[in-house]
């Protein structure tokens, strides 16, 4: 793990010692002592001797060479035997050099590192790349992020509008850029700067192959590195490896270009077909429509627009120029890409995911030929990236507190925490998971060290005031809205009558004190019925129960058992005014007294947000109806279909994919250089 120009913070296995003179940037290997206690040298001596954790130290290591060399010789001379390299690896793996190992130095890894460092734990972050946040050096393709970076005059609200900054960080994103939509380079630079200033313990170019448990039966979690060595944590491992671009080998063999590789030059005056109608697809269209002859975005389902669904991961308005072009009939098109699905007749050969994949690719090929595509962009999204797991589901299997179902004491963080609120709120993005990681750290401290989970103990009057204050200043409940994963929880004290325990912004469904209690009071924010947008401008500063039942946008909610009380929304997202605070105070006091007369049953709500998203209803497919031609399959060449089947059954071997490419050249010739427009 030697980093050129720095002191190595890991002296390696089998007694290999690498010391570096920072000033001359020359490395000196003092010895390769693979015997005796030299296997454990890094644990025997004070930190200064080996320049431990001094990746940015100014102390020239070369002056240490002589004494270290002499000590190595002394220890090796008293060794009784010479263990093999594998034995040395085993010794090192069992030494528990750190309490915690974090896999990945992206957003979640850095956030976890900041908390572990704050609480004084020993840890290391293993990053396979040579920089922090390496994902953002490549994505988004056209560099501008969809997450916002808005300055706030009121510092207490800053994180509501700053979706990039870490908790417990020495600087904010504003220290790097003031752009409302920063670039991927800005985000990566921010991560690197936080890691540098906070002096996080990151080992770069350290790739993890998989997670496992120690072979000695201790149950300690370990990682197996790409070079085959094993490193174990004394307590837990946190995996924050995030996302990777989805691979579509069949579309690639048919001439498709991945989202990560498309350029404007390729699209110049061409008919561009984009497969995928999420942010990647629409971002691509937004950057090509003025350059291409025609851009068409295809999706298997209706477009999910974030301003309607309230899910920040859905298509953002800033990418919708091509949709306006479609509405004005300016050649660009947004279309459904499943008009011919299930017409392949391959169900006697393939099943399950394989059949679905074949259907999709054949459908795409018909579209390529029908719409005379000259450039096809594969923008079908991203998959979760977990070392050692070949996932067939969107997220890795996990239990409470995001603990791996496969390896005990391994927890998933970052995007991999998103399963419980996927397509609902922001748990998969830094703006949201920074709070989920905060809560996970508190849980781990409680489990590993017996440190109680943070809470306040308040009187009834204090509870009412504290709720009003939280609604005024909170960022976590605003970001992770709808109470899906995060809520404030108030429960009566079991020890002191008249007092209450107040938990702020906890991941309540995993917290023993917060679940399965009829006397628990939950406070969170939720969205209203967005079908009547004009109503939000009526009497926005005057509270009324009738108005509260017609909320459109985000507003506070108090929940007790099966009963719910909705506060009136505020157009300025400010509940510090008199009418709001009076209503909040009355509601909380009533809930504490068990007087639920002003509450209504949750089942009595006349709308549900999921019902108006129009995202999963198979009957709502306006572009598919009347478009699909069942006879289209009659014209798909049998050799092309056979090549697809062989590629799938053969595990996408290079020979099978090459055969598919050759078959595609005659079926969709315009996708390949030299294709003749007249053939269509």
XYZ file of C-alpha atoms in Angstrom, residues 251-584:
334
model
C -26.765 -3.793 -26.882
C -23.046 -3.061 -26.914
C -22.503 -5.855 -29.442
C -25.208 -4.268 -31.600
C -23.230 -1.042 -31.822
C -24.539 0.717 -28.721
C -22.394 3.335 -26.966
C -22.442 3.524 -23.183
C -23.630 6.673 -21.460
C -20.168 7.029 -19.934
C -18.576 7.166 -23.398
C -20.952 9.225 -25.539
C -19.696 12.549 -26.900
C -21.391 15.372 -28.772
C -19.173 14.865 -31.819
C -20.490 11.334 -32.328
C -24.055 12.673 -32.527
C -23.445 15.476 -35.020
C -26.371 15.542 -37.479
C -27.228 11.926 -36.654
C -30.432 10.231 -35.599
C -29.718 9.414 -31.952
C -31.667 6.750 -30.040
C -31.232 6.780 -26.260
C -32.284 3.655 -24.373
C -33.168 4.593 -20.814
C -35.478 7.391 -19.671
C -33.976 8.193 -16.302
C -31.656 11.076 -15.522
C -28.795 9.540 -17.517
C -30.961 9.276 -20.617
C -32.443 12.746 -20.353
C -29.098 14.299 -19.414
C -27.688 12.832 -22.619
C -30.633 14.133 -24.642
C -30.281 17.580 -23.066
C -26.689 17.764 -24.274
C -27.297 16.386 -27.784
C -30.652 17.757 -29.002
C -29.135 20.963 -30.426
C -26.379 19.034 -32.191
C -28.115 15.939 -33.520
C -30.565 15.561 -36.387
C -33.114 13.936 -34.064
C -33.039 12.584 -30.518
C -35.442 9.946 -29.252
C -35.525 8.795 -25.621
C -36.991 5.341 -25.027
C -38.055 3.871 -21.701
C -39.776 0.689 -20.585
C -42.099 2.697 -18.336
C -43.554 6.174 -18.273
C -41.141 9.003 -17.468
C -40.886 9.707 -13.745
C -40.480 13.441 -13.241
C -39.082 14.417 -9.832
C -41.232 17.519 -9.407
C -44.275 15.221 -9.553
C -43.029 12.118 -7.746
C -41.028 14.086 -5.136
C -38.193 11.568 -5.492
C -34.940 13.421 -6.090
C -33.528 10.528 -8.097
C -36.213 10.819 -10.780
C -35.814 12.964 -13.893
C -35.070 16.570 -13.041
C -36.790 19.448 -14.793
C -33.532 20.912 -16.058
C -33.189 17.932 -18.438
C -36.635 18.236 -20.012
C -36.011 20.417 -23.052
C -36.327 17.336 -25.248
C -39.751 16.674 -23.716
C -40.852 20.191 -24.664
C -39.481 19.598 -28.159
C -41.606 16.466 -28.327
C -44.725 18.370 -27.274
C -44.072 21.045 -29.895
C -43.266 18.341 -32.479
C -39.753 19.603 -33.097
C -38.570 16.141 -34.245
C -37.218 15.039 -30.867
C -39.326 12.292 -29.306
C -40.012 10.580 -26.000
C -41.285 7.063 -26.635
C -42.132 3.780 -24.964
C -39.632 1.014 -25.675
C -41.673 -2.071 -24.858
C -44.161 -2.070 -27.724
C -42.991 -5.480 -28.923
C -42.162 -7.116 -25.614
C -43.101 -10.763 -25.096
C -43.435 -11.307 -28.842
C -40.140 -13.101 -29.300
C -41.609 -16.567 -28.740
C -38.449 -17.653 -26.937
C -40.176 -18.815 -23.751
C -39.486 -22.440 -24.745
C -35.744 -21.708 -24.736
C -35.282 -19.007 -22.098
C -37.049 -18.093 -18.875
C -37.003 -15.498 -16.126
C -34.394 -12.770 -16.429
C -32.894 -14.323 -19.562
C -36.200 -14.225 -21.422
C -36.804 -10.653 -20.313
C -33.337 -9.666 -21.511
C -33.886 -11.275 -24.921
C -37.263 -9.569 -25.293
C -35.777 -6.183 -24.450
C -32.899 -6.511 -26.890
C -35.065 -7.746 -29.751
C -37.471 -4.902 -29.033
C -34.560 -2.437 -29.127
C -33.351 -3.843 -32.440
C -36.790 -3.392 -34.017
C -36.780 0.213 -32.816
C -33.271 0.765 -34.190
C -34.396 -0.449 -37.600
C -37.830 1.209 -37.540
C -36.487 4.607 -36.453
C -33.288 4.399 -38.534
C -31.030 4.908 -35.513
C -27.502 5.903 -36.439
C -26.240 6.306 -32.876
C -27.640 4.306 -29.952
C -26.810 5.340 -26.413
C -27.038 2.788 -23.602
C -28.285 4.844 -20.649
C -30.030 2.102 -18.695
C -28.714 3.231 -15.337
C -26.505 1.812 -12.612
C -26.208 -1.310 -10.485
C -25.171 -1.611 -6.862
C -21.484 -2.482 -6.652
C -20.627 -4.840 -3.788
C -17.278 -6.688 -3.777
C -17.771 -10.423 -4.070
C -21.506 -10.310 -4.793
C -23.041 -10.936 -8.195
C -26.333 -9.281 -7.402
C -29.583 -10.249 -9.103
C -31.494 -7.701 -7.026
C -31.173 -3.940 -6.878
C -29.668 -3.973 -3.364
C -27.667 -6.559 -1.413
C -29.654 -8.635 1.100
C -29.490 -7.052 4.533
C -31.073 -7.125 7.981
C -31.702 -4.425 10.596
C -29.215 -1.577 10.655
C -28.139 -2.479 7.128
C -26.175 -5.499 8.333
C -25.239 -7.998 5.640
C -27.351 -11.137 5.534
C -24.277 -13.053 4.396
C -21.441 -11.917 6.666
C -22.161 -10.861 10.277
C -20.883 -7.463 11.467
C -20.607 -6.157 7.924
C -22.854 -3.129 7.328
C -23.780 -1.449 4.067
C -23.616 2.333 3.903
C -24.358 5.068 1.387
C -26.372 4.129 -1.689
C -26.526 0.575 -0.341
C -28.748 1.856 2.525
C -31.424 2.930 0.050
C -33.560 -0.210 -0.130
C -36.106 0.864 2.491
C -36.841 4.238 0.881
C -35.997 3.608 -2.775
C -38.083 5.874 -5.028
C -39.532 7.499 -1.907
C -36.897 9.865 -0.580
C -33.190 10.613 -0.361
C -31.654 7.742 1.594
C -29.479 6.743 -1.349
C -27.876 10.171 -1.807
C -25.392 12.041 0.357
C -28.027 14.562 1.398
C -29.929 11.705 3.039
C -27.502 8.962 3.933
C -25.254 11.315 5.897
C -28.006 11.162 8.560
C -28.476 7.398 8.236
C -24.721 6.931 8.763
C -24.888 9.244 11.795
C -27.583 7.026 13.288
C -25.730 3.821 12.412
C -22.644 5.102 14.241
C -24.727 5.831 17.354
C -26.162 2.314 17.165
C -22.715 0.762 16.788
C -21.397 2.731 19.762
C -24.311 1.476 21.817
C -23.717 -2.136 20.777
C -19.918 -2.180 20.916
C -19.186 0.182 23.804
C -22.430 0.380 25.780
C -22.745 4.114 25.098
C -26.488 4.931 25.183
C -28.083 6.158 21.982
C -28.389 9.981 22.227
C -31.705 11.242 23.559
C -33.162 14.096 25.577
C -35.276 13.746 28.698
C -37.889 16.526 28.810
C -41.021 17.624 30.625
C -44.328 18.036 28.780
C -43.784 21.778 28.344
C -40.237 21.202 27.135
C -41.382 18.566 24.640
C -43.882 20.942 23.038
C -41.272 23.695 22.750
C -38.664 21.284 21.423
C -40.946 19.978 18.682
C -41.595 23.544 17.531
C -37.865 24.233 17.548
C -37.080 21.028 15.634
C -39.632 21.815 12.939
C -38.061 25.238 12.583
C -34.420 24.154 12.267
C -34.363 20.498 11.263
C -32.697 19.426 8.055
C -32.754 15.651 8.471
C -36.564 15.385 8.638
C -36.926 17.751 5.686
C -34.454 15.818 3.530
C -35.705 12.353 4.542
C -39.374 13.218 4.438
C -42.576 11.143 4.645
C -41.376 9.338 7.771
C -40.272 6.331 5.752
C -36.894 5.874 7.455
C -36.409 8.906 9.723
C -38.612 10.396 12.450
C -38.431 12.254 15.722
C -39.761 9.883 18.395
C -41.194 10.815 21.791
C -41.882 8.106 24.380
C -42.833 8.304 28.094
C -40.028 7.664 30.545
C -40.369 4.315 32.298
C -38.496 5.643 35.316
C -39.801 9.147 35.934
C -43.482 10.014 35.748
C -44.231 13.117 33.700
C -40.984 13.009 31.763
C -40.419 11.928 28.178
C -37.501 10.662 26.131
C -37.005 12.558 22.902
C -35.031 10.947 20.072
C -34.113 13.321 17.252
C -34.169 12.068 13.673
C -33.696 8.369 14.372
C -33.939 5.432 11.975
C -36.994 4.434 13.927
C -37.845 1.051 12.354
C -34.542 -0.385 13.660
C -34.688 1.207 17.107
C -36.015 -0.983 19.919
C -37.405 1.974 21.903
C -39.286 3.356 18.899
C -41.128 0.385 17.420
C -44.239 -1.530 18.473
C -45.306 1.074 21.048
C -48.831 2.448 21.102
C -47.708 5.361 23.270
C -44.933 6.527 20.922
C -45.415 9.933 19.257
C -43.814 10.340 15.844
C -42.998 13.682 14.251
C -41.961 13.999 10.613
C -42.673 15.863 7.380
C -44.760 14.539 4.527
C -46.019 15.593 1.100
C -49.614 16.371 0.307
C -51.793 15.924 -2.760
C -49.920 17.534 -5.657
C -52.848 17.447 -8.062
C -54.110 20.904 -7.103
C -51.000 23.062 -7.217
C -52.917 26.340 -7.323
C -54.371 25.721 -3.852
C -51.044 26.231 -2.150
C -51.217 29.977 -2.777
C -54.513 30.434 -0.922
C -54.390 31.769 2.663
C -50.905 30.480 3.204
C -50.365 32.401 6.441
C -53.581 31.524 8.178
C -54.019 28.205 9.938
C -57.159 26.115 9.615
C -57.899 22.440 10.058
C -59.767 22.376 6.762
C -56.780 23.811 4.923
C -54.425 21.337 6.595
C -56.408 18.443 5.158
C -55.793 19.849 1.667
C -52.025 20.174 1.942
C -50.180 19.947 -1.323
C -46.547 20.283 -0.410
C -44.307 19.397 2.502
C -45.781 19.902 5.963
C -45.345 18.611 9.543
C -47.169 15.519 10.762
C -47.739 14.145 14.259
C -48.613 10.445 14.419
C -49.855 8.407 17.383
C -50.745 4.773 16.787
C -53.139 4.626 13.848
C -54.052 8.310 14.188
C -52.448 11.223 12.404
C -52.566 15.000 12.653
C -51.336 17.116 9.738
C -50.130 20.645 10.302
C -50.751 23.258 7.657
C -48.040 23.654 5.052
C -46.183 26.914 4.661
C -45.172 28.267 1.295
C -41.872 29.533 2.754
C -41.195 26.248 4.623
C -41.183 28.215 7.876
C -43.166 27.030 10.886
C -41.823 29.574 13.373
C -44.771 31.977 13.082
C -47.451 32.414 15.729
C -50.262 30.429 14.073
C -48.000 27.506 13.296
C -46.362 27.331 16.735
C -49.736 27.587 18.490
C -51.112 24.734 16.400
C -47.999 22.616 16.963
